[in-house]
Coordinates of C-alpha atoms in Angstrom, one line a residue:
M1 CA -20.6 -4.4 38.2
A2 CA -21.2 -4.2 34.5
L3 CA -18.6 -2.3 32.5
L4 CA -19.6 1.1 31.1
S5 CA -20.1 1.2 27.3
P6 CA -17.7 3.3 25.4
K7 CA -20.3 5.9 24.6
V8 CA -21.4 6.2 28.2
Y9 CA -17.7 6.5 29.3
Q10 CA -17.0 9.2 26.7
W11 CA -20.1 11.1 27.8
L12 CA -19.0 10.9 31.5
V13 CA -15.5 12.1 30.6
G14 CA -17.1 15.0 28.6
V15 CA -19.3 15.9 31.6
F16 CA -16.3 16.0 33.9
A17 CA -14.4 18.1 31.4
S18 CA -17.3 20.5 31.1
L19 CA -16.9 21.5 34.8
G20 CA -15.0 24.7 34.0
A21 CA -17.7 26.1 31.7
F22 CA -20.4 25.0 34.2
L23 CA -18.7 26.8 37.1
F24 CA -18.1 29.9 35.1
G25 CA -21.7 30.0 34.0
Y26 CA -22.9 29.2 37.5
D27 CA -21.1 32.2 38.9
L28 CA -22.4 34.5 36.2
G29 CA -25.9 33.4 36.9
V30 CA -25.8 33.4 40.6
I31 CA -23.7 36.5 41.5
A32 CA -25.9 38.8 39.5
A33 CA -29.0 37.7 41.5
V34 CA -27.0 37.9 44.8
V35 CA -25.8 41.4 44.3
A36 CA -29.3 42.6 43.4
S37 CA -31.0 40.8 46.3
N38 CA -32.2 42.6 49.4
T39 CA -30.5 40.1 51.6
F40 CA -27.1 41.0 50.2
K41 CA -27.8 44.7 50.6
D42 CA -29.0 44.3 54.2
A43 CA -25.9 42.2 55.1
F44 CA -23.2 44.4 53.5
S45 CA -24.8 47.8 52.8
P46 CA -22.8 48.0 49.6
D47 CA -22.3 51.1 47.5
T48 CA -21.6 51.0 43.8
S49 CA -17.9 50.6 44.2
T50 CA -18.3 47.7 46.6
E51 CA -20.6 45.9 44.3
G52 CA -18.2 46.5 41.4
L53 CA -15.4 44.9 43.4
V54 CA -17.5 41.9 44.2
V55 CA -17.8 41.3 40.5
S56 CA -14.3 42.4 39.4
M57 CA -12.3 40.4 42.1
F58 CA -13.6 37.2 40.4
T59 CA -12.5 38.4 37.0
A60 CA -9.1 39.4 38.4
G61 CA -8.7 35.9 39.9
A62 CA -9.7 34.3 36.6
F63 CA -7.0 36.4 34.8
F64 CA -4.2 35.0 37.1
G65 CA -5.7 31.5 37.2
A66 CA -5.7 31.2 33.5
G67 CA -2.0 32.3 33.4
A68 CA -1.1 29.7 36.0
A69 CA -3.0 26.9 34.3
G70 CA -0.3 26.5 31.6
P71 CA 2.5 25.5 34.0
L72 CA 0.1 23.5 36.1
G73 CA -1.1 21.6 33.0
D74 CA 2.4 20.6 32.3
R75 CA 3.1 19.5 35.9
L76 CA -0.2 18.0 37.0
G77 CA -1.7 17.0 33.6
R78 CA -5.1 18.1 32.2
R79 CA -7.2 16.1 34.8
G80 CA -5.0 17.2 37.7
T81 CA -5.3 20.8 36.8
I82 CA -9.1 20.5 36.4
V83 CA -9.4 19.0 39.9
T84 CA -7.2 21.7 41.3
G85 CA -9.3 24.4 39.8
A86 CA -12.4 22.8 41.1
L87 CA -11.0 22.7 44.6
F88 CA -10.1 26.4 44.4
F89 CA -13.6 27.2 43.3
L90 CA -15.0 25.2 46.3
V91 CA -12.8 26.9 48.8
G92 CA -13.8 30.3 47.4
G93 CA -17.4 29.4 47.3
G94 CA -17.2 28.4 51.0
L95 CA -15.7 31.7 51.9
Q96 CA -18.4 33.6 50.0
T97 CA -21.2 31.5 51.6
G98 CA -19.8 32.1 55.1
A99 CA -18.7 35.7 54.6
R100 CA -19.1 37.8 57.7
D101 CA -18.0 41.0 56.1
I102 CA -17.4 42.3 52.6
H103 CA -13.6 41.7 52.8
M104 CA -14.2 38.0 53.3
M105 CA -16.5 38.1 50.3
W106 CA -13.8 39.7 48.2
V107 CA -11.3 37.1 49.1
G108 CA -13.7 34.3 48.3
R109 CA -14.5 35.8 45.0
L110 CA -10.7 36.1 44.2
I111 CA -10.0 32.5 45.1
S112 CA -13.0 31.2 43.1
G113 CA -11.8 33.3 40.1
L114 CA -8.4 31.6 40.3
G115 CA -10.1 28.2 40.0
V116 CA -12.4 29.1 37.2
G117 CA -9.7 30.9 35.3
A118 CA -7.6 27.7 35.4
L119 CA -10.5 25.6 34.4
C120 CA -11.5 27.8 31.5
M121 CA -8.0 27.6 30.1
I122 CA -7.4 23.9 30.5
V123 CA -10.8 22.5 29.7
P124 CA -11.0 23.3 26.0
L125 CA -7.5 21.9 25.5
Y126 CA -8.5 18.7 27.4
Q127 CA -11.7 18.3 25.4
A128 CA -9.9 18.9 22.1
E129 CA -7.6 16.0 23.0
L130 CA -10.3 13.8 24.4
A131 CA -9.6 10.9 22.0
H132 CA -6.2 10.6 23.8
P133 CA -6.5 12.3 27.2
S134 CA -3.9 14.0 29.4
I135 CA -1.6 11.0 29.5
R136 CA -0.6 11.6 25.9
G137 CA 3.0 12.4 25.4
T138 CA 4.2 11.2 28.8
G139 CA 5.4 7.8 27.6
R140 CA 2.8 5.7 29.5
D141 CA 1.9 3.6 26.5
G142 CA 0.1 0.9 28.5
E143 CA -2.2 3.3 30.2
M144 CA -2.9 5.0 26.9
L145 CA -3.9 1.7 25.4
K146 CA -6.2 0.9 28.3
T147 CA -7.8 4.4 28.1
L148 CA -8.5 4.0 24.4
A149 CA -10.0 0.6 25.0
R150 CA -12.3 2.1 27.7
L151 CA -13.3 4.8 25.3
H152 CA -14.0 2.7 22.2
S153 CA -14.2 -1.0 22.8
N154 CA -15.4 -2.1 26.3
N155 CA -11.8 -2.5 27.5
D156 CA -10.8 -4.8 24.7
V157 CA -7.2 -3.8 24.1
D158 CA -6.9 -6.2 21.1
D159 CA -9.7 -4.4 19.2
A160 CA -8.5 -3.5 15.7
F161 CA -9.7 0.1 15.9
V162 CA -8.1 0.6 19.3
R163 CA -4.8 -0.8 18.0
A164 CA -4.9 1.4 14.9
E165 CA -5.7 4.5 17.0
Y166 CA -2.9 3.6 19.5
E167 CA -0.3 3.4 16.8
Q168 CA -1.5 6.6 15.1
I169 CA -1.3 8.5 18.4
K170 CA 2.2 7.1 19.2
T171 CA 3.4 8.3 15.8
A172 CA 1.7 11.7 16.2
V173 CA 3.3 12.2 19.6
E174 CA 6.8 11.3 18.3
I175 CA 6.4 13.8 15.5
E176 CA 5.0 16.4 17.9
H177 CA 8.0 16.0 20.3
Q178 CA 10.4 16.5 17.3
Q179 CA 8.7 19.6 16.0
E180 CA 7.1 21.0 19.2
A181 CA 7.5 24.8 19.8
R182 CA 10.2 25.2 22.4
S183 CA 9.1 28.6 23.7
Y184 CA 6.3 31.1 23.4
M185 CA 8.5 33.1 20.9
D186 CA 7.9 30.4 18.4
L187 CA 4.3 31.6 18.1
F188 CA 5.6 34.8 16.6
R189 CA 8.4 33.5 14.4
S190 CA 6.1 31.8 11.9
R191 CA 3.6 33.8 10.0
S192 CA 1.1 31.0 10.2
S193 CA 1.5 30.5 13.9
F194 CA 1.2 34.2 14.6
R195 CA -1.9 34.5 12.5
R196 CA -3.5 31.7 14.5
L197 CA -2.5 33.3 17.8
F198 CA -3.8 36.7 16.7
L199 CA -7.1 35.2 15.5
C200 CA -7.6 33.4 18.8
C201 CA -6.7 36.5 20.9
A202 CA -9.0 38.6 18.7
I203 CA -11.9 36.2 19.1
Q204 CA -11.5 36.1 22.9
A205 CA -11.2 39.9 23.1
S206 CA -14.1 40.5 20.8
V207 CA -16.4 38.4 23.0
Q208 CA -15.6 40.5 26.0
M209 CA -16.1 43.7 24.0
T210 CA -19.7 42.6 23.2
G211 CA -20.5 43.7 26.7
V212 CA -21.6 40.2 27.8
S213 CA -20.2 40.5 31.3
A214 CA -22.1 43.8 31.9
I215 CA -25.3 42.3 30.7
Q216 CA -24.9 39.1 32.6
Y217 CA -23.7 40.6 35.8
Y218 CA -25.8 43.8 36.0
S219 CA -29.1 42.9 34.2
P220 CA -31.0 42.7 37.6
R221 CA -29.6 46.1 38.6
I222 CA -30.5 47.6 35.2
F223 CA -34.0 46.1 35.4
E224 CA -34.3 47.7 38.8
Q225 CA -33.2 51.1 37.6
I226 CA -35.9 51.1 34.8
G227 CA -38.6 50.7 37.5
I228 CA -38.9 46.9 37.8
A229 CA -39.4 45.5 41.4
T230 CA -36.4 43.5 42.8
Q231 CA -38.4 40.3 43.0
D232 CA -39.3 40.6 39.4
T233 CA -35.8 41.4 38.3
L234 CA -34.5 38.1 39.8
K235 CA -37.3 36.3 38.0
Y236 CA -36.5 37.8 34.6
Q237 CA -32.8 37.1 35.2
G238 CA -33.7 33.4 35.9
I239 CA -35.6 33.2 32.6
S240 CA -32.7 34.7 30.8
N241 CA -30.4 32.1 32.3
G242 CA -32.8 29.3 31.3
L243 CA -32.8 30.6 27.7
A244 CA -29.0 30.5 27.7
I245 CA -29.0 26.9 28.7
I246 CA -31.4 26.1 25.8
A247 CA -29.2 28.1 23.4
Q248 CA -26.1 26.3 24.5
T249 CA -27.8 22.9 24.0
L250 CA -28.8 23.9 20.5
A251 CA -25.2 25.0 19.8
M252 CA -23.9 21.5 20.9
L253 CA -26.4 19.8 18.6
L254 CA -26.0 22.0 15.5
I255 CA -22.5 23.5 15.5
D256 CA -20.9 20.6 13.5
R257 CA -23.6 21.0 10.8
T258 CA -23.5 24.8 10.6
G259 CA -19.7 25.2 10.9
R260 CA -17.9 27.8 13.0
R261 CA -17.4 30.9 10.8
W262 CA -20.9 32.0 9.8
P263 CA -22.6 31.4 13.2
L264 CA -19.9 33.5 14.8
I265 CA -20.4 36.3 12.2
G266 CA -24.2 36.1 12.4
G267 CA -24.2 36.0 16.1
N268 CA -22.1 39.2 16.4
I269 CA -24.3 41.0 13.9
F270 CA -27.5 40.0 15.8
N271 CA -25.9 41.0 19.1
S272 CA -25.1 44.4 17.7
V273 CA -28.7 44.9 16.7
T274 CA -30.0 44.1 20.1
F275 CA -27.5 46.5 21.8
I276 CA -28.6 49.3 19.4
I277 CA -32.3 48.6 20.3
A278 CA -31.5 48.5 24.0
A279 CA -29.5 51.8 23.8
V280 CA -32.4 53.5 22.0
L281 CA -34.9 52.4 24.6
L282 CA -32.7 53.6 27.4
A283 CA -32.1 56.9 25.6
L284 CA -35.9 57.5 25.0
F285 CA -37.0 56.3 28.4
P286 CA -34.1 57.1 30.8
P287 CA -33.9 55.0 34.0
G288 CA -35.4 56.8 37.0
E289 CA -37.3 59.3 34.8
S290 CA -39.8 57.0 33.0
N291 CA -41.9 54.0 34.0
N292 CA -43.2 53.2 30.6
L293 CA -44.3 49.6 30.8
S294 CA -43.8 48.9 27.0
A295 CA -40.2 50.2 27.2
Q296 CA -39.5 48.0 30.3
W297 CA -40.8 44.9 28.5
G298 CA -38.9 45.9 25.3
F299 CA -35.6 46.1 27.2
I300 CA -36.3 42.8 29.0
V301 CA -37.1 41.0 25.7
V302 CA -34.1 42.5 24.0
T303 CA -31.9 41.3 26.9
W304 CA -33.3 37.8 26.5
L305 CA -32.7 37.8 22.8
Y306 CA -29.1 39.0 23.2
N307 CA -28.4 36.3 25.8
F308 CA -29.9 33.6 23.6
S309 CA -27.9 34.7 20.6
F310 CA -24.7 35.0 22.5
S311 CA -25.1 31.7 24.2
S312 CA -25.8 29.9 20.9
T313 CA -23.0 31.4 18.9
C314 CA -20.2 33.7 20.2
G315 CA -20.1 32.3 23.7
P316 CA -19.4 28.6 22.9
L317 CA -17.6 29.3 19.6
S318 CA -15.0 31.5 21.3
W319 CA -13.8 28.4 23.2
I320 CA -14.2 25.8 20.5
I321 CA -12.3 27.7 17.8
V322 CA -9.4 28.4 20.1
A323 CA -9.1 24.8 21.0
E324 CA -9.1 23.7 17.4
V325 CA -7.2 26.3 15.4
F326 CA -3.6 25.7 16.5
D327 CA -1.6 23.0 14.7
T328 CA 0.0 20.1 16.6
R329 CA 3.3 21.9 16.9
T330 CA 2.0 25.0 18.7
R331 CA -1.3 23.8 20.3
S332 CA -0.1 23.6 23.8
K333 CA 1.8 26.9 23.8
G334 CA -0.9 28.6 21.8
A335 CA -3.8 27.6 23.9
K336 CA -1.9 28.8 27.0
G337 CA -0.7 32.0 25.3
R338 CA -4.2 33.2 24.3

């Protein structure tokens, strides 16, 4: 069998590492449609609180999964943690698919959340270190050399670039071990480290404060409340998810040209404008009291614009910046701490 070229190998590694973001996005896209579907309502007869728990159990699991990913990353390595998170997601997905009652659905959502939380924490760190994967710093020099050769030179361990990269990484790892933060308190002792930590936590918190989860999880329900038929709400949600994929693809292609700062600022400003417009439409044409077709389409289009804007700026950048902003000394602790 012909050996994979370095570019193809790197692409496959990147696809594997993107599993966390894919599973998180998959859940966001699917569960909103599931909760709004007639099949779900007929099977579980949920009230508002029950539906809220279906959504929030996943988020709760993600919270604890992200916390556990740090120690797991140290014990199992980056790849091992990614595989473990994926297995949790599969088990949780199986429980949700075969759920006979709402309690089984809740447990499945919790387990899936644990897996996705771990993946979302470890994947950006893994991708940021892709030039020297999860074996870095463990002393397995021979394996590191072979990995670099697969990534860059069709397994030629004597390639000049591979050798230079190998020596550079060895030197960097030695320096990192000498200067590495020994505890999470080191993130607070240095003004520079604390500023980086605060910035990353603020970015992650601000993303959640945009209301993205409410929009992505409850758009079908909101559509239904403003007078749109269930079948149409799922169709419009599918279009919204398709636009998000296009937006994320554009972000991947353009983000290195545009930089990080201004797309993040511009995206937040545009998101705020769309929320203001949506709030005005809902205030002028309250759900259940008005069936104004123009208002319905206005709300749908605004939701699409918001999702496109978020998915091309704030969404991906909130993970990219966090993976890049910490220095070598605090990267591992900082990426876990945020």
